[in-house]
Short mmCIF file of C-alpha atoms in Angstrom, two decimals:
data_model
loop_
_atom_site.label_atom_id
_atom_site.label_comp_id
_atom_site.label_asym_id
_atom_site.label_seq_id
_atom_site.Cartn_x
_atom_site.Cartn_y
_atom_site.Cartn_z
CA UNK A 1 7.91 -13.35 -17.84
CA UNK A 2 7.32 -13.77 -14.06
CA UNK A 3 9.08 -11.15 -12.08
CA UNK A 4 10.59 -12.74 -8.87
CA UNK A 5 12.09 -9.49 -7.54
CA UNK A 6 9.61 -6.71 -7.90
CA UNK A 7 10.09 -3.33 -6.31
CA UNK A 8 6.83 -2.25 -4.71
CA UNK A 9 6.07 1.15 -3.16
CA UNK A 10 3.11 1.25 -0.74
CA UNK A 11 1.39 4.61 -0.08
CA UNK A 12 -1.11 4.85 2.70
CA UNK A 13 -2.62 7.56 4.99
CA UNK A 14 -3.76 4.78 7.42
CA UNK A 15 -0.86 2.84 8.88
CA UNK A 16 1.55 4.42 11.32
CA UNK A 17 0.34 5.18 14.87
CA UNK A 18 -2.95 3.39 14.20
CA UNK A 19 -4.47 -0.12 14.70
CA UNK A 20 -7.12 -1.90 12.70
CA UNK A 21 -7.89 -4.20 9.75
CA UNK A 22 -6.15 -2.00 7.12
CA UNK A 23 -2.90 -1.92 9.19
CA UNK A 24 -3.02 -5.69 9.81
CA UNK A 25 -3.57 -6.30 6.10
CA UNK A 26 -0.71 -4.10 5.01
CA UNK A 27 1.71 -5.55 7.51
CA UNK A 28 0.82 -9.18 6.59
CA UNK A 29 1.22 -8.41 2.88
CA UNK A 30 4.64 -6.65 3.39
CA UNK A 31 6.04 -9.53 5.34
CA UNK A 32 4.85 -12.14 2.74
CA UNK A 33 6.03 -10.10 -0.30
CA UNK A 34 9.52 -9.52 1.29
CA UNK A 35 9.73 -13.31 2.17
CA UNK A 36 9.16 -14.05 -1.49
CA UNK A 37 12.07 -11.82 -2.41
CA UNK A 38 10.45 -8.47 -3.33
CA UNK A 39 11.48 -5.08 -2.16
CA UNK A 40 8.73 -3.21 -0.34
CA UNK A 41 8.76 0.35 0.76
CA UNK A 42 5.98 1.87 2.82
CA UNK A 43 5.23 5.64 2.72
CA UNK A 44 2.84 6.80 5.41
CA UNK A 45 1.56 9.79 7.33
CA UNK A 46 2.42 9.83 11.01
CA UNK A 47 2.34 11.86 14.26
CA UNK A 48 5.55 13.85 14.81
CA UNK A 49 8.63 11.57 15.29
CA UNK A 50 12.24 12.28 16.34
CA UNK A 51 15.26 11.33 14.35
CA UNK A 52 15.83 8.06 16.19
CA UNK A 53 12.23 6.85 15.61
CA UNK A 54 12.49 7.62 11.90
CA UNK A 55 15.84 5.66 11.68
CA UNK A 56 14.23 2.62 13.28
CA UNK A 57 11.34 2.74 10.82
CA UNK A 58 13.62 3.23 7.87
CA UNK A 59 15.52 0.01 8.80
CA UNK A 60 12.25 -1.70 7.95
CA UNK A 61 11.79 0.34 4.81
CA UNK A 62 8.98 2.46 6.36
CA UNK A 63 9.14 6.17 5.75
CA UNK A 64 7.24 9.05 7.21
CA UNK A 65 5.95 11.50 4.58
CA UNK A 66 5.54 15.24 5.42
CA UNK A 67 2.62 15.30 7.90
CA UNK A 68 0.75 17.95 9.74
CA UNK A 69 2.23 18.59 13.14
CA UNK A 70 -0.83 20.20 14.80
CA UNK A 71 -3.87 19.14 12.73
CA UNK A 72 -5.25 15.56 13.06
CA UNK A 73 -8.38 13.98 11.79
CA UNK A 74 -9.75 12.73 15.16
CA UNK A 75 -6.85 10.58 16.25
CA UNK A 76 -5.52 9.98 12.72
CA UNK A 77 -2.42 11.68 11.43
CA UNK A 78 -3.02 13.94 8.41
CA UNK A 79 -0.57 14.45 5.53
CA UNK A 80 0.48 17.72 4.08
CA UNK A 81 -0.64 18.61 0.59
CA UNK A 82 0.00 15.94 -2.09
CA UNK A 83 2.31 18.18 -4.14
CA UNK A 84 4.55 18.67 -1.08
CA UNK A 85 4.74 14.91 -0.65
CA UNK A 86 5.55 14.40 -4.29
CA UNK A 87 8.46 16.89 -4.17
CA UNK A 88 9.70 15.28 -0.91
CA UNK A 89 9.55 11.74 -2.43
CA UNK A 90 11.51 12.64 -5.60
CA UNK A 91 14.15 14.47 -3.52
CA UNK A 92 14.63 12.02 -0.68
CA UNK A 93 13.86 8.69 -2.48
CA UNK A 94 14.77 9.17 -6.14
CA UNK A 95 15.19 5.38 -6.31
CA UNK A 96 11.27 4.96 -6.51
CA UNK A 97 11.58 6.24 -10.09
CA UNK A 98 12.74 2.73 -10.99
CA UNK A 99 10.07 0.84 -8.95
CA UNK A 100 7.83 -1.59 -10.66
CA UNK A 101 4.54 -0.77 -9.02
CA UNK A 102 2.91 1.78 -6.81
CA UNK A 103 0.41 0.05 -4.41
CA UNK A 104 -1.91 2.56 -2.87
CA UNK A 105 -4.18 2.14 0.08
CA UNK A 106 -6.80 4.63 1.28
CA UNK A 107 -7.84 8.02 -0.25
CA UNK A 108 -5.96 10.81 1.64
CA UNK A 109 -3.12 13.12 0.72
CA UNK A 110 -0.35 10.48 0.83
CA UNK A 111 -2.38 8.13 -1.22
CA UNK A 112 -3.30 10.92 -3.81
CA UNK A 113 0.48 11.70 -4.06
CA UNK A 114 1.20 8.03 -4.81
CA UNK A 115 -1.42 7.91 -7.59
CA UNK A 116 -0.21 11.21 -9.16
CA UNK A 117 3.43 10.25 -9.07
CA UNK A 118 2.68 6.90 -10.69
CA UNK A 119 1.21 8.76 -13.57
CA UNK A 120 4.13 11.16 -13.84
CA UNK A 121 6.75 8.42 -13.68
CA UNK A 122 4.63 6.02 -15.95
CA UNK A 123 4.66 3.31 -13.24
CA UNK A 124 1.60 1.04 -12.99
CA UNK A 125 -0.65 1.89 -9.97
CA UNK A 126 -2.96 -0.44 -8.00
CA UNK A 127 -5.54 1.15 -5.67
CA UNK A 128 -7.00 -0.86 -2.84
CA UNK A 129 -10.53 0.34 -1.79
CA UNK A 130 -10.76 -0.75 1.68
CA UNK A 131 -13.81 0.76 3.24
CA UNK A 132 -17.08 2.51 3.14
CA UNK A 133 -16.04 6.11 3.48
CA UNK A 134 -19.69 7.18 3.15
CA UNK A 135 -20.56 5.36 6.28
CA UNK A 136 -17.29 6.15 8.05
CA UNK A 137 -17.78 9.89 7.60
CA UNK A 138 -21.34 9.70 8.82
CA UNK A 139 -20.32 8.01 12.02
CA UNK A 140 -17.30 10.20 12.77
CA UNK A 141 -18.62 13.68 12.00
CA UNK A 142 -21.38 15.20 14.16
CA UNK A 143 -24.78 15.25 12.41
CA UNK A 144 -24.87 18.99 11.64
CA UNK A 145 -21.41 19.03 10.00
CA UNK A 146 -21.55 15.95 7.80
CA UNK A 147 -22.57 17.58 4.51
CA UNK A 148 -20.16 20.48 4.79
CA UNK A 149 -17.28 18.14 5.70
CA UNK A 150 -18.09 15.81 2.66
CA UNK A 151 -18.22 18.80 0.30
CA UNK A 152 -14.83 20.09 1.64
CA UNK A 153 -13.16 16.63 1.30
CA UNK A 154 -14.41 16.46 -2.27
CA UNK A 155 -13.31 19.92 -3.04
CA UNK A 156 -9.78 19.16 -1.70
CA UNK A 157 -9.69 15.81 -3.55
CA UNK A 158 -10.77 17.42 -6.87
CA UNK A 159 -7.81 19.85 -6.74
CA UNK A 160 -5.44 16.88 -7.39
CA UNK A 161 -7.46 14.17 -9.13
CA UNK A 162 -10.13 14.78 -11.83
CA UNK A 163 -13.76 14.27 -10.79
CA UNK A 164 -15.39 12.90 -13.98
CA UNK A 165 -18.15 11.14 -12.14
CA UNK A 166 -20.81 12.80 -9.99
CA UNK A 167 -22.89 10.72 -7.62
CA UNK A 168 -26.37 12.01 -6.76
CA UNK A 169 -28.75 10.97 -4.00
CA UNK A 170 -30.50 7.76 -4.51
CA UNK A 171 -32.51 5.04 -2.59
CA UNK A 172 -29.52 2.66 -2.43
CA UNK A 173 -26.33 3.62 -0.52
CA UNK A 174 -26.18 7.34 -1.30
CA UNK A 175 -29.50 8.25 0.47
CA UNK A 176 -28.33 11.71 1.54
CA UNK A 177 -26.16 14.45 0.12
CA UNK A 178 -23.14 13.73 2.30
CA UNK A 179 -23.03 10.09 1.39
CA UNK A 180 -23.33 10.94 -2.31
CA UNK A 181 -20.39 13.28 -1.97
CA UNK A 182 -18.30 10.54 -0.32
CA UNK A 183 -19.21 8.03 -3.05
CA UNK A 184 -18.14 10.72 -5.62
CA UNK A 185 -14.82 10.93 -3.87
CA UNK A 186 -14.31 7.15 -3.73
CA UNK A 187 -15.25 6.45 -7.31
CA UNK A 188 -13.09 9.21 -8.82
CA UNK A 189 -10.16 8.12 -6.65
CA UNK A 190 -10.47 4.57 -7.81
CA UNK A 191 -10.80 5.59 -11.46
CA UNK A 192 -7.46 7.39 -11.44
CA UNK A 193 -5.52 4.09 -10.78
CA UNK A 194 -4.70 1.56 -13.43
CA UNK A 195 -6.23 -1.30 -11.49
CA UNK A 196 -8.52 -1.53 -8.41
CA UNK A 197 -8.47 -4.12 -5.70
CA UNK A 198 -11.31 -4.75 -3.09
CA UNK A 199 -11.26 -7.30 -0.24
CA UNK A 200 -14.70 -8.67 -1.15
CA UNK A 201 -16.98 -9.40 -4.04
CA UNK A 202 -19.98 -7.52 -2.52
CA UNK A 203 -17.91 -4.30 -2.33
CA UNK A 204 -16.58 -4.77 -5.88
CA UNK A 205 -20.30 -4.76 -7.04
CA UNK A 206 -21.05 -1.59 -5.12
CA UNK A 207 -18.08 0.25 -6.70
CA UNK A 208 -19.17 -0.96 -10.19
CA UNK A 209 -22.69 0.24 -9.47
CA UNK A 210 -21.60 3.82 -8.71
CA UNK A 211 -19.23 4.14 -11.72
CA UNK A 212 -15.84 2.71 -11.27
CA UNK A 213 -14.60 2.06 -14.85
CA UNK A 214 -11.17 0.67 -14.23
CA UNK A 215 -10.72 -3.20 -13.86
CA UNK A 216 -11.59 -4.33 -10.29
CA UNK A 217 -10.28 -7.61 -8.78
CA UNK A 218 -11.13 -9.13 -5.50
CA UNK A 219 -8.18 -9.87 -3.23
CA UNK A 220 -9.29 -10.91 0.31
CA UNK A 221 -7.19 -10.09 3.33
CA UNK A 222 -5.04 -12.91 4.82
CA UNK A 223 -3.73 -13.99 8.20
CA UNK A 224 0.09 -13.76 8.91
CA UNK A 225 1.78 -17.13 8.78
CA UNK A 226 4.05 -16.34 11.73
CA UNK A 227 1.15 -15.62 13.94
CA UNK A 228 -0.99 -18.52 12.85
CA UNK A 229 -1.86 -20.80 15.84
CA UNK A 230 -0.37 -24.27 15.46
CA UNK A 231 -3.17 -26.48 16.83
CA UNK A 232 -6.20 -24.69 18.27
CA UNK A 233 -8.76 -26.97 20.07
CA UNK A 234 -12.35 -27.43 18.95
CA UNK A 235 -14.61 -25.13 21.05
CA UNK A 236 -17.33 -26.95 22.92
CA UNK A 237 -20.28 -26.05 25.12
CA UNK A 238 -22.74 -28.02 27.15
CA UNK A 239 -26.16 -27.04 28.54
CA UNK A 240 -25.93 -24.59 31.37
CA UNK A 241 -22.29 -23.45 30.46
CA UNK A 242 -21.44 -19.78 30.25
CA UNK A 243 -21.22 -18.48 26.63
CA UNK A 244 -17.86 -16.76 26.43
CA UNK A 245 -18.11 -13.95 23.88
CA UNK A 246 -15.37 -11.75 22.71
CA UNK A 247 -15.44 -8.36 21.01
CA UNK A 248 -12.15 -7.07 19.44
CA UNK A 249 -13.25 -4.37 17.03
CA UNK A 250 -13.35 -0.63 17.64
CA UNK A 251 -15.78 0.32 20.40
CA UNK A 252 -17.58 2.79 18.28
CA UNK A 253 -20.86 3.77 16.61
CA UNK A 254 -20.11 2.21 13.17
CA UNK A 255 -19.27 -1.12 14.86
CA UNK A 256 -22.61 -0.80 16.82
CA UNK A 257 -21.39 -1.70 20.39
CA UNK A 258 -24.57 -0.09 21.97
CA UNK A 259 -27.07 -2.14 20.04
CA UNK A 260 -25.21 -5.26 20.88
CA UNK A 261 -25.10 -4.44 24.63
CA UNK A 262 -28.92 -3.90 24.34
CA UNK A 263 -29.20 -7.29 22.83
CA UNK A 264 -27.27 -8.82 25.70
CA UNK A 265 -29.54 -7.15 28.09
CA UNK A 266 -32.34 -9.32 26.67
CA UNK A 267 -30.40 -12.69 26.88
CA UNK A 268 -31.90 -15.07 29.38
CA UNK A 269 -29.02 -17.47 29.81
CA UNK A 270 -25.48 -17.26 31.09
CA UNK A 271 -22.85 -15.23 29.15
CA UNK A 272 -19.75 -13.30 29.54
CA UNK A 273 -18.57 -10.54 27.23
CA UNK A 274 -14.90 -9.47 27.03
CA UNK A 275 -14.44 -6.15 25.03
CA UNK A 276 -10.97 -5.38 23.63
CA UNK A 277 -10.24 -2.16 21.88
CA UNK A 278 -11.08 1.58 22.18
CA UNK A 279 -13.19 4.08 20.35
CA UNK A 280 -15.75 6.88 20.55
CA UNK A 281 -18.37 4.80 22.42
CA UNK A 282 -15.94 3.16 24.91
CA UNK A 283 -16.89 5.15 28.07
CA UNK A 284 -20.62 5.25 27.07
CA UNK A 285 -20.66 1.44 26.65
CA UNK A 286 -18.82 0.87 29.85
CA UNK A 287 -21.24 3.08 31.85
CA UNK A 288 -24.26 1.28 30.17
CA UNK A 289 -22.88 -2.09 31.18
CA UNK A 290 -22.13 -1.06 34.75
CA UNK A 291 -25.52 0.62 35.15
CA UNK A 292 -27.40 -2.52 34.03
CA UNK A 293 -25.05 -4.78 35.98
CA UNK A 294 -24.08 -6.76 32.94
CA UNK A 295 -21.36 -9.42 32.89
CA UNK A 296 -19.11 -7.38 30.67
CA UNK A 297 -15.40 -6.46 31.00
CA UNK A 298 -13.77 -3.62 29.09
CA UNK A 299 -10.00 -3.96 28.56
CA UNK A 300 -9.35 -1.03 26.17
CA UNK A 301 -6.41 -1.11 23.73
CA UNK A 302 -4.04 -3.90 24.63
CA UNK A 303 -1.24 -5.70 22.73
CA UNK A 304 -2.61 -8.09 20.12
CA UNK A 305 -0.83 -11.03 21.67
CA UNK A 306 -3.18 -10.71 24.67
CA UNK A 307 -6.13 -10.49 22.27
CA UNK A 308 -5.09 -13.65 20.46
CA UNK A 309 -5.11 -15.62 23.80
CA UNK A 310 -8.52 -14.18 24.62
CA UNK A 311 -9.85 -15.22 21.14
CA UNK A 312 -8.58 -18.72 21.66
CA UNK A 313 -10.41 -18.89 25.14
CA UNK A 314 -13.76 -17.77 23.67
CA UNK A 315 -16.76 -19.59 22.38
CA UNK A 316 -18.03 -16.87 20.09
CA UNK A 317 -16.41 -13.92 18.31
CA UNK A 318 -18.80 -10.97 17.32
CA UNK A 319 -18.86 -8.39 14.54
CA UNK A 320 -22.23 -6.69 14.54
CA UNK A 321 -21.62 -3.74 12.11
CA UNK A 322 -24.23 -3.39 9.43
CA UNK A 323 -23.84 -2.12 5.86
CA UNK A 324 -20.36 -0.89 6.79
CA UNK A 325 -17.55 -3.51 6.80
CA UNK A 326 -16.18 -4.53 3.41
CA UNK A 327 -14.37 -7.60 4.81
CA UNK A 328 -14.03 -7.82 8.59
CA UNK A 329 -10.66 -8.96 9.74
CA UNK A 330 -12.18 -9.88 13.12
CA UNK A 331 -13.82 -12.84 11.35
CA UNK A 332 -10.69 -14.43 9.96
CA UNK A 333 -8.90 -13.76 13.22
CA UNK A 334 -11.52 -15.92 14.89
CA UNK A 335 -11.29 -18.53 12.13
CA UNK A 336 -7.57 -18.94 12.78
CA UNK A 337 -8.38 -20.14 16.31
CA UNK A 338 -11.47 -22.17 15.17
CA UNK A 339 -13.86 -19.85 16.98
CA UNK A 340 -17.39 -19.57 15.61
CA UNK A 341 -18.57 -16.02 14.74
CA UNK A 342 -21.69 -13.99 15.12
CA UNK A 343 -22.79 -11.11 12.73
CA UNK A 344 -25.77 -9.26 11.37
CA UNK A 345 -24.73 -8.24 7.96
CA UNK A 346 -25.40 -10.82 5.16
CA UNK A 347 -22.42 -9.52 3.21
CA UNK A 348 -20.18 -11.09 5.81
CA UNK A 349 -21.12 -14.58 4.77
CA UNK A 350 -18.49 -14.16 1.96
CA UNK A 351 -15.68 -13.95 4.52
CA UNK A 352 -16.05 -17.22 6.48
CA UNK A 353 -17.15 -20.75 5.48
CA UNK A 354 -20.77 -21.85 5.42
CA UNK A 355 -21.69 -23.59 8.72
CA UNK A 356 -19.28 -21.61 10.85
CA UNK A 357 -21.42 -18.61 11.87
CA UNK A 358 -24.57 -17.43 13.52
CA UNK A 359 -26.31 -14.68 11.59
CA UNK A 360 -29.02 -12.54 13.14
CA UNK A 361 -32.27 -12.30 11.26
CA UNK A 362 -31.79 -8.46 11.28
CA UNK A 363 -29.53 -5.83 12.74
CA UNK A 364 -31.97 -4.96 15.61
CA UNK A 365 -31.09 -5.65 19.18
CA UNK A 366 -34.22 -7.81 19.59
CA UNK A 367 -33.25 -10.19 16.72
CA UNK A 368 -29.63 -10.37 17.98
CA UNK A 369 -30.92 -11.37 21.36
CA UNK A 370 -33.14 -13.95 19.73
CA UNK A 371 -30.12 -15.54 17.98
CA UNK A 372 -27.95 -15.65 21.13
CA UNK A 373 -30.78 -17.13 23.16
CA UNK A 374 -31.40 -19.84 20.49
CA UNK A 375 -27.59 -20.60 20.63
CA UNK A 376 -27.70 -20.96 24.35
CA UNK A 377 -30.62 -23.41 24.00
CA UNK A 378 -28.60 -25.40 21.44
CA UNK A 379 -24.95 -25.22 22.77
CA UNK A 380 -23.89 -28.24 20.69
CA UNK A 381 -23.87 -25.84 17.69
CA UNK A 382 -20.65 -24.26 19.08
CA UNK A 383 -18.74 -27.50 18.43
CA UNK A 384 -20.30 -28.02 14.94
CA UNK A 385 -19.26 -24.50 13.89
CA UNK A 386 -15.89 -24.83 15.39
CA UNK A 387 -15.13 -27.96 13.37
CA UNK A 388 -16.05 -26.15 10.19
CA UNK A 389 -13.65 -23.34 11.11
CA UNK A 390 -10.86 -25.77 11.98
CA UNK A 391 -11.29 -27.63 8.64
CA UNK A 392 -11.15 -24.49 6.46
CA UNK A 393 -8.81 -22.17 8.44
CA UNK A 394 -5.59 -22.76 6.36
CA UNK A 395 -7.27 -21.16 3.39
CA UNK A 396 -6.83 -17.70 5.03
CA UNK A 397 -3.01 -17.84 5.36
CA UNK A 398 -1.42 -14.82 3.67
CA UNK A 399 1.33 -17.12 2.12
CA UNK A 400 -1.44 -18.69 0.08
CA UNK A 401 -3.22 -15.47 -0.83
CA UNK A 402 -0.04 -13.50 -1.69
CA UNK A 403 0.45 -15.58 -4.79
CA UNK A 404 -2.78 -14.07 -6.08
CA UNK A 405 -1.39 -10.58 -5.49
CA UNK A 406 1.90 -11.36 -7.14
CA UNK A 407 0.11 -12.51 -10.25
CA UNK A 408 -1.96 -9.37 -10.29
CA UNK A 409 1.14 -7.25 -10.09
CA UNK A 410 2.90 -9.21 -12.72
CA UNK A 411 0.01 -9.00 -15.08
CA UNK A 412 -0.27 -5.24 -14.88
CA UNK A 413 3.50 -4.73 -15.15
CA UNK A 414 3.58 -6.82 -18.35
CA UNK A 415 0.76 -4.75 -19.82
#
């Protein structure tokens, strides 16, 4: 029987005090699920907050789990040990014992606690595998420390969840010891849940390849209905026009801002690049653009309302990560405004409709420059791609996609 009033507990180490695709995805799903009549709690790590801040969050059913006050992973809040979180949850929120499903995002301490508690309470658990932690760890941790950090993360993880699968180095994605360790962590984490979700088919295949045995379903991220632009105009360019490009991903190594700036250096026509967001390569990229007198403006982290307007005013939206992103929220944010997109990774073809994108022949700066120069020679393609985006954009609405998630939840609850 279809359950119209589910009680859903979301556990995530990546939500409060952060920005990015995972956070956007969780927010959109929470709003859509609550609109359909379901009860949704979010339990998340966070930086230290006073009583008033916690009360405001609690009014929206968002709760801060016990988190480290002095130790952060870069600029990301870190939870305390999973067993501490489990005890706190049962003491302060005993009502979750009667929840219908535990919906877990990410693979840190809060997420581990959610999976373990689901087993203890015999509540179905669904784990979302959002990202490539093998690539993320390699880009965040300095070269000489990557292996030891990966080993320590696995050691900590295996204290709480069984590690029945061991990944060894290969010639595919685990091409060094640190990456193999991160795949070991991801696969064993996924295998502890009752069901696994991924945002894309290509990531589902990678998880299956490395030994995820639990059922895996694809549930793509959606765009919030309340933020969906009503009637964006078709983008157009004529010969000689300036190509208005927007970047609104992290300004970091894994997103490959420096190779893209190197590509623009080789572009012969007129362009303008507006960069929104912060990250580890922000100052390096800004110095590079200034040194080479490039037509690039860096805005840093700004409210997303301003970014939406900037997307709408652009001709081309870029996401040039390679073998890293599993979905790319940037791409559907562009689709909402009928803006064509540019990328290097063939996996991203799954995210947006055919005929709406320019894909570089490879991830190199030279090939990216070739693609942009070709677009400047044929500016009419902007209008053609924009029309495709406009025609298909309603498919990305979260209100349409959330029905898939509700069915997934109901099916596993019935089982």
